[in-house]
Tab-separated table of C-alpha atoms and ligand atoms in Angstrom:
chain	number	residue	atom	x	y	z
A	1	MET	CA	12.589	20.771	14.970
A	2	ASP	CA	14.402	17.437	14.591
A	3	LEU	CA	12.662	14.090	14.773
A	4	THR	CA	14.763	10.985	15.335
A	5	LEU	CA	12.687	7.895	14.674
A	6	PRO	CA	13.278	4.170	14.302
A	7	LYS	CA	13.633	3.318	10.607
A	8	TRP	CA	10.166	2.618	9.248
A	9	TYR	CA	8.459	-0.022	7.129
A	10	ASP	CA	6.462	0.529	3.957
A	11	LEU	CA	4.014	-2.355	4.025
A	12	HIS	CA	2.588	-1.673	0.579
A	13	THR	CA	4.653	-0.380	-2.294
A	14	HIS	CA	5.366	-1.011	-5.980
A	15	PHE	CA	8.898	-1.454	-7.303
A	16	ARG	CA	7.835	-2.801	-10.738
A	17	GLN	CA	10.350	-4.696	-12.887
A	18	GLY	CA	13.191	-3.913	-15.285
A	19	ALA	CA	15.566	-1.029	-15.734
A	20	ASN	CA	14.071	1.461	-13.253
A	21	VAL	CA	13.729	-0.793	-10.211
A	22	GLY	CA	17.050	0.432	-8.765
A	23	LEU	CA	15.831	4.063	-8.798
A	24	TYR	CA	12.692	3.205	-6.866
A	25	VAL	CA	14.476	1.009	-4.326
A	26	ALA	CA	17.128	3.722	-3.801
A	27	ASP	CA	14.378	6.296	-3.128
A	28	HIS	CA	12.962	4.027	-0.435
A	29	LEU	CA	16.321	3.477	1.212
A	30	ALA	CA	17.017	7.230	1.146
A	31	MET	CA	13.858	7.975	3.112
A	32	GLY	CA	14.833	5.846	6.109
A	33	CYS	CA	12.821	2.812	5.048
A	34	ALA	CA	14.053	-0.397	6.688
A	35	GLY	CA	11.843	-2.806	4.792
A	36	ALA	CA	9.069	-3.095	2.265
A	37	LEU	CA	6.211	-5.205	1.077
A	38	ALA	CA	6.602	-5.129	-2.709
A	39	MET	CA	3.370	-5.708	-4.583
A	40	PRO	CA	3.132	-8.507	-7.155
A	41	ASN	CA	1.256	-6.703	-9.964
A	42	THR	CA	4.351	-6.750	-12.134
A	43	LYS	CA	4.446	-7.772	-15.796
A	44	PRO	CA	4.096	-10.750	-15.804
A	45	PRO	CA	2.478	-11.085	-12.359
A	46	VAL	CA	4.190	-12.732	-9.396
A	47	SER	CA	1.834	-15.704	-9.337
A	48	ARG	CA	4.196	-18.562	-8.433
A	49	ILE	CA	6.353	-19.353	-5.439
A	50	SER	CA	9.629	-20.476	-6.942
A	51	GLY	CA	11.314	-21.285	-10.220
A	52	ALA	CA	12.301	-19.422	-13.358
A	53	ASP	CA	10.068	-16.819	-15.001
A	54	THR	CA	7.806	-17.809	-17.874
A	55	LYS	CA	6.033	-15.494	-20.350
A	56	THR	CA	2.931	-15.392	-18.170
A	57	ALA	CA	4.197	-15.810	-14.619
A	58	ARG	CA	7.096	-15.021	-12.390
A	59	SER	CA	7.930	-16.384	-8.997
A	60	ILE	CA	8.428	-14.779	-5.607
A	61	GLU	CA	11.894	-16.318	-5.647
A	62	ALA	CA	12.847	-14.772	-9.014
A	63	TYR	CA	11.307	-11.370	-8.217
A	64	ARG	CA	13.099	-11.299	-4.875
A	65	GLU	CA	16.362	-11.937	-6.706
A	66	GLU	CA	15.672	-9.090	-9.149
A	67	LEU	CA	14.887	-6.697	-6.300
A	68	PHE	CA	17.944	-7.808	-4.328
A	69	GLU	CA	20.174	-7.166	-7.313
A	70	ALA	CA	18.633	-3.706	-7.662
A	71	GLY	CA	19.553	-2.784	-4.077
A	72	ALA	CA	16.759	-4.283	-1.963
A	73	SER	CA	19.173	-6.598	-0.151
A	74	ALA	CA	19.868	-3.525	2.028
A	75	PHE	CA	16.347	-3.820	3.512
A	76	ASP	CA	16.032	-5.896	6.642
A	77	GLN	CA	12.621	-7.144	5.483
A	78	LEU	CA	11.290	-7.756	1.995
A	79	ILE	CA	7.858	-9.323	1.727
A	80	ILE	CA	6.510	-10.223	-1.716
A	81	PRO	CA	2.881	-11.331	-1.658
A	82	LEU	CA	1.663	-13.945	-4.094
A	83	TYR	CA	-0.787	-12.548	-6.657
A	84	LEU	CA	-3.993	-14.617	-6.325
A	85	THR	CA	-4.842	-15.799	-9.847
A	86	ARG	CA	-6.585	-18.753	-11.467
A	87	GLU	CA	-3.243	-20.576	-11.119
A	88	THR	CA	-3.179	-20.386	-7.310
A	89	THR	CA	-3.674	-23.715	-5.531
A	90	PRO	CA	-3.811	-24.748	-1.862
A	91	ALA	CA	-0.674	-26.859	-2.467
A	92	MET	CA	1.195	-23.689	-3.540
A	93	ILE	CA	0.204	-22.000	-0.293
A	94	VAL	CA	1.455	-24.943	1.767
A	95	ALA	CA	4.729	-25.235	-0.179
A	96	GLY	CA	5.250	-21.463	-0.066
A	97	ALA	CA	4.669	-21.307	3.682
A	98	GLU	CA	6.985	-24.248	4.308
A	99	SER	CA	9.775	-22.749	2.190
A	100	GLY	CA	9.503	-19.416	4.024
A	101	LEU	CA	9.118	-17.529	0.721
A	102	LEU	CA	5.386	-16.942	1.186
A	103	ARG	CA	4.164	-14.592	3.904
A	104	ALA	CA	1.188	-12.922	2.218
A	105	CYS	CA	-1.170	-13.180	-0.764
A	106	LYS	CA	-2.733	-10.283	-2.650
A	107	TYR	CA	-6.308	-10.072	-3.858
A	108	TYR	CA	-6.873	-7.782	-6.841
A	109	PRO	CA	-10.403	-7.030	-8.026
A	110	PRO	CA	-10.346	-8.077	-11.696
A	111	HIS	CA	-9.815	-5.031	-13.944
A	112	GLY	CA	-10.144	-2.786	-10.886
A	113	THR	CA	-6.698	-1.159	-11.040
A	114	THR	CA	-3.218	-1.239	-12.629
A	115	ASN	CA	-2.279	-4.764	-13.860
A	116	SER	CA	-5.190	-6.333	-12.026
A	117	GLU	CA	-6.573	-8.293	-14.965
A	118	HIS	CA	-5.285	-11.568	-13.507
A	119	GLY	CA	-7.457	-11.172	-10.407
A	120	VAL	CA	-10.277	-13.597	-9.659
A	121	PRO	CA	-13.543	-12.255	-8.123
A	122	MET	CA	-13.587	-12.421	-4.315
A	123	ASP	CA	-16.734	-14.541	-4.271
A	124	GLU	CA	-14.753	-17.378	-5.844
A	125	TRP	CA	-12.237	-17.376	-2.969
A	126	ILE	CA	-14.569	-17.094	0.013
A	127	GLY	CA	-15.014	-20.457	1.743
A	128	GLY	CA	-12.445	-22.092	-0.562
A	129	GLU	CA	-9.361	-24.182	0.073
A	130	VAL	CA	-6.821	-21.485	-0.790
A	131	PHE	CA	-8.040	-19.180	1.997
A	132	THR	CA	-8.272	-22.177	4.347
A	133	ALA	CA	-4.652	-23.111	3.605
A	134	MET	CA	-3.686	-19.479	4.268
A	135	GLU	CA	-5.470	-19.602	7.631
A	136	ASP	CA	-3.759	-22.878	8.537
A	137	HIS	CA	-0.313	-21.482	7.730
A	138	GLY	CA	-0.668	-17.928	9.050
A	139	ILE	CA	-0.390	-16.345	5.577
A	140	VAL	CA	-1.721	-12.775	5.515
A	141	LEU	CA	-4.388	-11.804	2.974
A	142	CYS	CA	-3.767	-8.329	1.529
A	143	ILE	CA	-6.976	-7.007	0.032
A	144	HIS	CA	-7.569	-4.282	-2.525
A	145	GLY	CA	-11.024	-3.605	-1.136
A	146	GLU	CA	-13.151	-2.346	-3.985
A	147	GLN	CA	-16.173	-4.133	-5.420
A	148	HIS	CA	-15.357	-4.972	-9.038
A	149	GLY	CA	-17.508	-4.757	-12.137
A	150	LEU	CA	-19.779	-1.904	-11.007
A	151	ILE	CA	-21.354	0.599	-13.386
A	152	GLY	CA	-20.051	4.174	-13.071
A	153	SER	CA	-22.908	5.514	-10.981
A	154	ALA	CA	-22.378	2.846	-8.319
A	155	TYR	CA	-18.572	2.896	-8.588
A	156	PHE	CA	-18.308	6.474	-7.362
A	157	ASP	CA	-21.316	8.340	-6.045
A	158	ALA	CA	-21.914	10.802	-3.215
A	159	HIS	CA	-23.286	8.191	-0.837
A	160	GLN	CA	-21.513	5.016	-1.902
A	161	THR	CA	-18.347	3.961	-3.674
A	162	ALA	CA	-16.813	0.676	-4.807
A	163	GLU	CA	-14.908	0.680	-1.504
A	164	SER	CA	-17.842	1.342	0.814
A	165	ILE	CA	-19.852	-1.352	-0.999
A	166	PHE	CA	-16.989	-3.840	-0.580
A	167	TYR	CA	-16.714	-3.170	3.161
A	168	ALA	CA	-20.477	-3.371	3.658
A	169	GLN	CA	-21.159	-6.436	1.541
A	170	THR	CA	-18.031	-8.521	1.050
A	171	LEU	CA	-15.522	-8.174	3.862
A	172	PRO	CA	-17.936	-9.332	6.612
A	173	ARG	CA	-18.446	-12.567	4.656
A	174	ILE	CA	-14.678	-13.200	4.471
A	175	LEU	CA	-14.308	-12.731	8.229
A	176	GLU	CA	-17.204	-15.046	8.923
A	177	ALA	CA	-16.109	-17.813	6.540
A	178	HIS	CA	-12.443	-17.676	7.660
A	179	PRO	CA	-12.306	-16.979	11.395
A	180	ARG	CA	-8.518	-17.332	11.661
A	181	LEU	CA	-7.476	-15.512	8.484
A	182	ARG	CA	-5.234	-12.485	9.064
A	183	ILE	CA	-6.252	-9.645	6.785
A	184	VAL	CA	-4.745	-6.307	5.779
A	185	CYS	CA	-7.262	-3.914	4.289
A	186	GLU	CA	-4.955	-2.144	1.873
A	187	HIS	CA	-4.943	1.618	1.238
A	188	ILE	CA	-8.288	2.323	2.880
A	189	THR	CA	-9.885	5.606	1.845
A	190	THR	CA	-13.345	5.844	3.390
A	191	ALA	CA	-14.943	6.410	6.782
A	192	ALA	CA	-16.813	3.142	6.145
A	193	ALA	CA	-13.582	1.151	5.831
A	194	ALA	CA	-11.927	2.882	8.815
A	195	SER	CA	-14.902	2.128	11.007
A	196	PHE	CA	-15.050	-1.475	9.782
A	197	VAL	CA	-11.387	-2.053	10.638
A	198	THR	CA	-11.701	-0.336	14.027
A	199	GLY	CA	-14.601	-2.598	14.964
A	200	ALA	CA	-13.077	-5.797	13.556
A	201	PRO	CA	-11.066	-8.350	15.549
A	202	ASP	CA	-7.316	-7.788	16.007
A	203	ARG	CA	-6.509	-10.094	13.096
A	204	VAL	CA	-7.657	-7.262	10.790
A	205	GLY	CA	-5.323	-4.324	10.129
A	206	ALA	CA	-5.134	-1.612	7.474
A	207	THR	CA	-2.608	0.434	5.555
A	208	ILE	CA	-3.201	4.091	4.727
A	209	THR	CA	-1.321	6.121	2.095
A	210	PRO	CA	0.004	9.668	2.520
A	211	GLN	CA	-2.258	10.954	-0.254
A	212	HIS	CA	-5.429	9.672	1.407
A	213	LEU	CA	-4.467	11.368	4.688
A	214	LEU	CA	-3.584	14.644	2.961
A	215	TYR	CA	-5.958	15.175	0.072
A	216	THR	CA	-9.579	14.899	-0.971
A	217	VAL	CA	-11.242	14.482	-4.350
A	218	GLY	CA	-11.511	18.271	-4.515
A	219	HIS	CA	-7.697	18.532	-4.672
A	220	LEU	CA	-7.702	16.108	-7.580
A	221	ILE	CA	-10.461	17.794	-9.526
A	222	GLN	CA	-9.393	21.404	-9.005
A	223	GLY	CA	-7.121	21.781	-12.032
A	224	LEU	CA	-7.330	18.030	-12.702
A	225	LYS	CA	-4.071	17.245	-10.860
A	226	TYR	CA	-3.770	13.870	-12.431
A	227	HIS	CA	-0.602	12.929	-10.548
A	228	LEU	CA	-2.929	12.549	-7.588
A	229	TYR	CA	-5.031	9.992	-9.436
A	230	CYS	CA	-4.716	6.633	-7.741
A	231	LEU	CA	-7.027	3.793	-6.856
A	232	PRO	CA	-8.987	3.738	-4.699
A	233	ILE	CA	-9.478	7.387	-5.582
A	234	VAL	CA	-9.069	10.111	-2.907
A	235	LYS	CA	-12.432	10.713	-1.235
A	236	PHE	CA	-14.341	13.336	0.738
A	237	GLU	CA	-13.507	15.509	3.735
A	238	SER	CA	-15.509	13.276	6.112
A	239	ASP	CA	-13.501	10.262	4.897
A	240	ARG	CA	-10.161	12.015	5.316
A	241	ALA	CA	-11.224	13.095	8.822
A	242	ALA	CA	-12.076	9.476	9.732
A	243	LEU	CA	-8.676	8.243	8.466
A	244	ARG	CA	-6.910	10.987	10.429
A	245	GLU	CA	-8.841	10.072	13.559
A	246	ALA	CA	-7.960	6.389	13.084
A	247	VAL	CA	-4.202	7.021	12.885
A	248	MET	CA	-4.202	9.581	15.707
A	249	THR	CA	-6.133	7.498	18.247
A	250	PRO	CA	-3.715	7.030	21.183
A	251	GLY	CA	-2.428	3.476	21.453
A	252	GLN	CA	-4.048	2.289	18.205
A	253	SER	CA	-2.422	-0.844	16.797
A	254	LYS	CA	-4.368	-1.564	13.610
A	255	PHE	CA	-3.418	1.206	11.211
A	256	PHE	CA	0.035	1.451	9.677
A	257	ALA	CA	2.056	2.918	6.823
A	258	GLY	CA	1.693	1.464	3.348
A	259	THR	CA	2.393	4.176	0.819
A	260	ASP	CA	1.095	2.442	-2.320
A	261	SER	CA	3.911	4.364	-3.996
A	262	ALA	CA	3.296	3.451	-7.623
A	263	PRO	CA	5.659	4.742	-10.314
A	264	HIS	CA	4.189	5.308	-13.767
A	265	THR	CA	6.373	6.473	-16.625
A	266	THR	CA	3.310	7.265	-18.750
A	267	LYS	CA	0.705	8.771	-16.485
A	268	ALA	CA	-1.733	10.382	-18.906
A	269	THR	CA	-2.560	8.128	-21.825
A	270	GLU	CA	-4.676	8.648	-24.928
A	271	CYS	CA	-7.664	6.985	-23.368
A	272	GLY	CA	-7.345	7.782	-19.686
A	273	CYS	CA	-4.915	8.019	-16.827
A	274	ALA	CA	-2.767	5.379	-15.150
A	275	ALA	CA	-3.662	4.977	-11.465
A	276	GLY	CA	-0.908	5.480	-8.918
A	277	CYS	CA	0.904	8.211	-6.977
A	278	TYR	CA	4.670	8.043	-6.641
A	279	THR	CA	5.877	8.865	-3.124
A	280	GLY	CA	9.357	7.334	-3.237
A	281	GLY	CA	11.766	9.687	-1.428
A	282	CYS	CA	9.042	11.739	0.253
A	283	ALA	CA	6.599	9.485	2.101
A	284	PRO	CA	7.628	10.131	5.749
A	285	GLN	CA	7.646	13.872	5.009
A	286	LEU	CA	4.111	13.648	3.583
A	287	TYR	CA	2.915	11.499	6.474
A	288	ALA	CA	4.393	14.040	8.928
A	289	MET	CA	2.568	16.857	7.127
A	290	ALA	CA	-0.671	14.871	7.342
A	291	PHE	CA	-0.264	14.223	11.067
A	292	GLU	CA	0.375	17.920	11.664
A	293	GLU	CA	-2.654	18.897	9.584
A	294	ALA	CA	-4.630	16.472	11.714
A	295	GLY	CA	-3.515	18.374	14.818
A	296	ALA	CA	-0.527	16.322	16.023
A	297	ASP	CA	2.332	18.168	17.672
A	298	LEU	CA	5.261	16.040	16.551
A	299	GLY	CA	7.456	17.832	19.087
A	300	SER	CA	5.382	16.414	21.949
A	301	ASP	CA	5.648	12.901	23.379
A	302	ALA	CA	2.032	12.122	22.486
A	303	GLY	CA	2.386	13.320	18.888
A	304	ARG	CA	5.629	11.449	18.346
A	305	GLU	CA	4.150	8.330	19.906
A	306	SER	CA	1.177	8.157	17.509
A	307	PHE	CA	3.378	8.983	14.508
A	308	THR	CA	5.911	6.285	15.472
A	309	ARG	CA	3.212	3.672	16.005
A	310	PHE	CA	1.756	4.318	12.577
A	311	LEU	CA	5.032	4.626	10.680
A	312	CYS	CA	7.436	2.281	12.462
A	313	SER	CA	5.898	-0.233	14.844
A	314	ASN	CA	2.305	-1.306	14.126
A	315	GLY	CA	3.161	-2.743	10.696
A	316	PRO	CA	6.022	-4.968	11.901
A	317	ALA	CA	3.889	-6.108	14.863
A	318	PHE	CA	1.049	-7.090	12.521
A	319	TYR	CA	3.347	-9.019	10.175
A	320	GLY	CA	5.179	-10.586	13.112
A	321	PHE	CA	8.681	-9.150	12.970
A	322	GLU	CA	10.652	-6.751	15.175
A	323	GLY	CA	10.729	-3.046	14.472
A	324	SER	CA	14.070	-1.591	13.377
A	325	LYS	CA	16.757	-0.825	15.970
A	326	GLU	CA	18.318	1.732	13.616
A	327	THR	CA	17.144	5.317	13.356
A	328	PHE	CA	16.731	8.044	10.765
A	329	MET	CA	16.270	11.753	11.240
A	330	MET	CA	13.736	14.208	9.862
A	331	LYS	CA	13.951	18.002	10.113
A	332	ARG	CA	11.146	20.529	9.920
A	333	GLU	CA	12.738	22.247	6.951
A	334	THR	CA	11.290	22.842	3.504
A	335	SER	CA	12.447	20.500	0.766
A	336	HIS	CA	11.441	19.728	-2.804
A	337	THR	CA	10.931	16.553	-4.762
A	338	LYS	CA	12.092	16.118	-8.338
A	339	PRO	CA	10.840	13.879	-11.130
A	340	HIS	CA	12.929	10.962	-12.311
A	341	LEU	CA	13.550	11.454	-16.013
A	342	THR	CA	13.740	7.827	-17.105
A	343	GLU	CA	14.150	6.529	-20.638
A	344	ASP	CA	10.525	5.419	-20.533
A	345	GLY	CA	9.241	8.829	-19.416
A	346	PRO	CA	9.108	10.976	-16.265
A	347	VAL	CA	8.079	9.589	-12.886
A	348	VAL	CA	6.640	12.545	-11.009
A	349	PRO	CA	6.435	12.266	-7.217
A	350	LEU	CA	3.901	13.887	-4.958
A	351	PRO	CA	3.628	16.622	-3.929
A	352	TYR	CA	5.460	17.926	-7.021
A	353	GLY	CA	2.505	16.816	-9.083
A	354	MET	CA	0.350	18.904	-6.728
A	355	GLY	CA	2.507	22.020	-7.086
A	356	LEU	CA	3.488	21.939	-3.426
A	357	THR	CA	6.700	21.750	-1.449
A	358	LEU	CA	7.425	19.434	1.470
A	359	GLU	CA	7.482	20.992	4.920
A	360	TRP	CA	9.881	18.321	6.165
A	361	SER	CA	13.144	16.896	4.938
A	362	ILE	CA	15.139	13.752	5.631
A	363	ALA	CA	18.303	14.795	7.458
A	364	ALA	CA	20.009	11.403	7.679
A	365	SER	CA	19.080	7.840	6.960
B	1	DOR	O1	-3.254	3.652	-7.614
B	1	DOR	C1	-2.894	2.493	-7.656
B	1	DOR	N1	-1.771	2.145	-8.312
B	1	DOR	N2	-3.656	1.568	-7.085
B	1	DOR	C2	-3.393	0.263	-7.219
B	1	DOR	O2	-4.156	-0.523	-6.713
B	1	DOR	C3	-2.266	-0.194	-8.048
B	1	DOR	C4	-1.232	0.837	-8.187
B	1	DOR	C5	-0.248	0.552	-9.310
B	1	DOR	O3	0.235	-0.571	-9.400
B	1	DOR	O4	0.045	1.460	-10.086
B	2	ZN	ZN1	-0.813	-0.884	-4.549
């Protein structure tokens, strides 16, 4: 079976900084990706709008230049959110919006994930002037929705997790305090988050990764497949079922692709494991596998329609740009991913790190 689709958009990915950026960008281009939202948790963080890098901060303008030089000028969209830190001011939001460089800001729960130590607790933003300036200028808030600073037993338990607590206790307060703020709930993983987004006004959307549609915590734990370790962590069967239902609902417009592809050259460390799954080069194939596991017939009009909405059109519509007029082609043929052997260490993509092959391949992009 062949599947010719409009080129798609990855509205949440990590390209990092330095020598390997070109590899990661090339992987995205090779998988039919027309544009990307490149996360700002680089070293140092992207916490300014313009100007030269300093030891502690880089700007959207400078990071954009680095990505362009590494091949990202071939994308027709490149969104770089501003990392919300103690340096962020309402004046930066206004200047960023007016210059056209700023389209989104990213909230990281402090110490909640990779390079998130510059994050400021959500309670300090709610009702404040930065979020108000974002509302006034139509700047999207991208949220890593996990409650920060919890003890282990609250962080991940059978009946509640850092994510379900965040969606129950914190997100409703943001919506209430900022009635015009456009929000993307990033990489949602739980039934609680999916149901929150479904019931929220249209100004709230969500990205979902391939790994959260395909796997559960059992896959991670059975043999401790640490390449599947990402944050928020993969959850339970009932959560995966809710995510699958959300993306498969005919005509849905809120859920879209955001791979959270996150290259790590040192995955297992002496004192733990770096969070992030690399899906550069294989994300549409993994998403297609997930849709099929969820019961979609990608050969039928209905199946193709829900897959195309999720992968290619809902994301651009939410961020306010046109979907791609170009196409790429997938084939239902087995293929294999390979690690990148970089000078800093191997970057191992899924599903290689899961010992599996891909049931789809990219035929042309
Ligand atoms: O698994 C993750 N990896 N989750 C994040 O929130 C960050 C990302 C990364 O940058 O590696
Ligand atoms: Zn991410």
